Amino acid sequence: MSLISNLPQWSHAPINKFVAREPIEGTQQTPFSKEAFQEVGQGVAAVAFLSAMDEVEGSDQAMGQPGVVVQDNVTLHFEGDPKTPGGEMKAVMHAVDAEKGAELAYYVNNDSQELSVLAVAKAGDMTLVNGAVVSPGQNGEMQGYIIAGAVA
């Protein structure tokens, strides 16, 4: 079973297209910049933090389900070893803000070749996409692209 199947149905199309590196209608790609990546990086940090809570008594409401972390309105499913520096990991996260009527679906794939991240947010009839694909360049500098936009 694909990790993506743990996310809400409305998020599947843009995430599957992103994973397949297919164009996502309504979005634009721009060259990687550190400034734009900072916003995306905050989500990666949240995923890493939550994955470290897996099977931690009092922090994980999904005890007995390795690879699943639940904290209140946030659910994380992951594969791989997030605790090993440079370890490979795939993860999806779903968060609900009932007060604002908003949801967030998040996809992360980190391996030795690249980091790919996509956040898909839904508020009412609007669905926003923000993400990045980044890999180390020849001189050790990061290279890749940022993707953002509104999708139907």
Short mmCIF file of C-alpha atoms in Angstrom, two decimals:
data_model
loop_
_atom_site.label_atom_id
_atom_site.label_comp_id
_atom_site.label_asym_id
_atom_site.label_seq_id
_atom_site.Cartn_x
_atom_site.Cartn_y
_atom_site.Cartn_z
CA MET A 1 0.00 0.00 0.00
CA SER A 2 1.29 3.42 -0.95
CA LEU A 3 1.87 5.93 1.83
CA ILE A 4 -0.09 8.46 -0.24
CA SER A 5 -3.24 6.36 0.22
CA ASN A 6 -3.20 7.47 3.89
CA LEU A 7 -3.90 11.05 2.80
CA PRO A 8 -7.30 12.52 1.93
CA GLN A 9 -8.51 11.77 -1.59
CA TRP A 10 -8.49 15.46 -2.64
CA SER A 11 -4.69 15.54 -2.22
CA HIS A 12 -3.86 12.43 -4.26
CA ALA A 13 -3.86 13.92 -7.79
CA PRO A 14 -1.34 16.72 -7.21
CA ILE A 15 0.90 14.56 -5.02
CA ASN A 16 0.90 11.64 -7.48
CA LYS A 17 1.73 14.03 -10.34
CA PHE A 18 4.53 15.54 -8.26
CA VAL A 19 5.98 12.11 -7.48
CA ALA A 20 5.81 11.17 -11.18
CA ARG A 21 7.38 14.55 -12.10
CA GLU A 22 4.36 15.40 -14.25
CA PRO A 23 3.14 19.00 -14.60
CA ILE A 24 0.52 20.09 -12.07
CA GLU A 25 -1.97 22.41 -13.76
CA GLY A 26 -2.15 25.80 -12.03
CA THR A 27 1.38 25.69 -10.66
CA GLN A 28 4.65 27.25 -11.74
CA GLN A 29 8.19 26.06 -11.28
CA THR A 30 10.92 28.51 -10.39
CA PRO A 31 14.62 27.84 -9.82
CA PHE A 32 15.64 26.81 -6.33
CA SER A 33 16.41 29.63 -3.92
CA LYS A 34 17.34 29.39 -0.26
CA GLU A 35 14.69 31.96 0.66
CA ALA A 36 11.86 30.05 -1.00
CA PHE A 37 13.09 26.75 0.41
CA GLN A 38 13.00 28.02 4.01
CA GLU A 39 9.20 27.84 4.04
CA VAL A 40 9.24 24.32 2.62
CA GLY A 41 11.98 23.35 5.07
CA GLN A 42 9.75 24.16 8.04
CA GLY A 43 7.43 21.35 7.01
CA VAL A 44 10.34 18.94 6.65
CA ALA A 45 11.42 19.84 10.18
CA ALA A 46 7.89 19.15 11.47
CA VAL A 47 7.88 15.72 9.80
CA ALA A 48 11.32 14.89 11.26
CA PHE A 49 10.22 16.01 14.73
CA LEU A 50 7.00 13.98 14.62
CA SER A 51 8.72 10.86 13.29
CA ALA A 52 11.07 10.97 16.29
CA MET A 53 7.99 10.65 18.52
CA ASP A 54 7.11 7.23 17.05
CA GLU A 55 6.31 4.77 19.84
CA VAL A 56 7.20 7.32 22.53
CA GLU A 57 4.81 6.92 25.45
CA GLY A 58 2.86 10.12 26.08
CA SER A 59 3.83 11.63 22.72
CA ASP A 60 2.36 9.15 20.24
CA GLN A 61 -1.36 8.48 20.33
CA ALA A 62 -0.84 5.56 17.91
CA MET A 63 1.23 3.35 20.23
CA GLY A 64 1.72 -0.15 18.90
CA GLN A 65 1.68 1.08 15.29
CA PRO A 66 5.31 1.62 14.29
CA GLY A 67 5.59 4.10 11.43
CA VAL A 68 2.43 5.95 12.49
CA VAL A 69 2.45 8.95 14.81
CA VAL A 70 -0.72 10.70 15.92
CA GLN A 71 -0.74 13.91 17.93
CA ASP A 72 -4.18 15.47 18.28
CA ASN A 73 -5.20 16.64 14.78
CA VAL A 74 -1.99 15.55 13.01
CA THR A 75 -1.28 12.06 11.64
CA LEU A 76 2.09 11.05 10.19
CA HIS A 77 2.80 7.82 8.29
CA PHE A 78 6.42 7.08 7.41
CA GLU A 79 8.82 4.45 6.12
CA GLY A 80 12.55 4.42 6.65
CA ASP A 81 14.80 5.49 9.49
CA PRO A 82 14.34 9.13 10.47
CA LYS A 83 16.67 8.79 13.45
CA THR A 84 19.80 8.07 11.41
CA PRO A 85 21.53 11.20 10.09
CA GLY A 86 21.31 11.10 6.31
CA GLY A 87 18.86 8.21 6.55
CA GLU A 88 16.34 7.65 3.81
CA MET A 89 12.70 8.33 4.63
CA LYS A 90 9.34 8.66 2.91
CA ALA A 91 6.51 10.26 4.83
CA VAL A 92 3.03 11.69 4.49
CA MET A 93 1.36 13.93 7.04
CA HIS A 94 -2.25 15.04 7.34
CA ALA A 95 -3.31 17.91 9.59
CA VAL A 96 -6.78 19.32 10.17
CA ASP A 97 -7.64 22.75 11.56
CA ALA A 98 -11.34 22.38 12.26
CA GLU A 99 -11.66 25.97 13.50
CA LYS A 100 -10.43 27.39 10.21
CA GLY A 101 -11.96 24.65 8.07
CA ALA A 102 -8.55 23.90 6.56
CA GLU A 103 -6.57 20.75 5.90
CA LEU A 104 -2.95 20.12 4.98
CA ALA A 105 -1.52 17.07 3.23
CA TYR A 106 2.25 16.79 3.13
CA TYR A 107 4.56 14.47 1.19
CA VAL A 108 8.30 14.06 1.88
CA ASN A 109 10.83 11.81 0.18
CA ASN A 110 14.42 12.10 1.37
CA ASP A 111 17.13 9.85 -0.03
CA SER A 112 20.81 10.11 -0.91
CA GLN A 113 20.01 11.68 -4.29
CA GLU A 114 17.38 14.32 -3.48
CA LEU A 115 14.83 15.78 -1.15
CA SER A 116 11.35 16.20 -2.61
CA VAL A 117 8.60 17.87 -0.61
CA LEU A 118 5.06 18.89 -1.47
CA ALA A 119 2.44 20.55 0.73
CA VAL A 120 -1.16 20.62 -0.49
CA ALA A 121 -3.48 22.83 1.54
CA LYS A 122 -7.27 22.92 1.22
CA ALA A 123 -9.46 25.69 2.57
CA GLY A 124 -13.00 25.73 1.24
CA ASP A 125 -12.88 25.44 -2.56
CA MET A 126 -9.25 26.55 -2.78
CA THR A 127 -6.36 24.08 -3.01
CA LEU A 128 -2.83 25.48 -2.81
CA VAL A 129 0.38 23.64 -3.67
CA ASN A 130 3.88 24.50 -2.46
CA GLY A 131 6.96 22.32 -2.66
CA ALA A 132 10.48 21.72 -3.85
CA VAL A 133 12.82 19.20 -5.40
CA VAL A 134 16.40 19.73 -4.26
CA SER A 135 19.64 17.82 -4.74
CA PRO A 136 23.31 18.54 -4.10
CA GLY A 137 25.08 20.18 -7.03
CA GLN A 138 28.63 19.68 -8.26
CA ASN A 139 30.09 22.28 -5.90
CA GLY A 140 28.04 21.15 -2.92
CA GLU A 141 25.47 23.89 -3.45
CA MET A 142 21.84 22.88 -3.58
CA GLN A 143 20.10 22.86 -6.94
CA GLY A 144 16.54 22.14 -7.99
CA TYR A 145 13.24 23.92 -8.25
CA ILE A 146 10.34 25.29 -6.24
CA ILE A 147 6.77 24.58 -7.29
CA ALA A 148 3.79 26.67 -6.20
CA GLY A 149 0.29 27.61 -7.27
CA ALA A 150 -3.43 27.02 -6.93
CA VAL A 151 -5.03 23.92 -8.39
CA ALA A 152 -8.61 23.10 -9.29
#
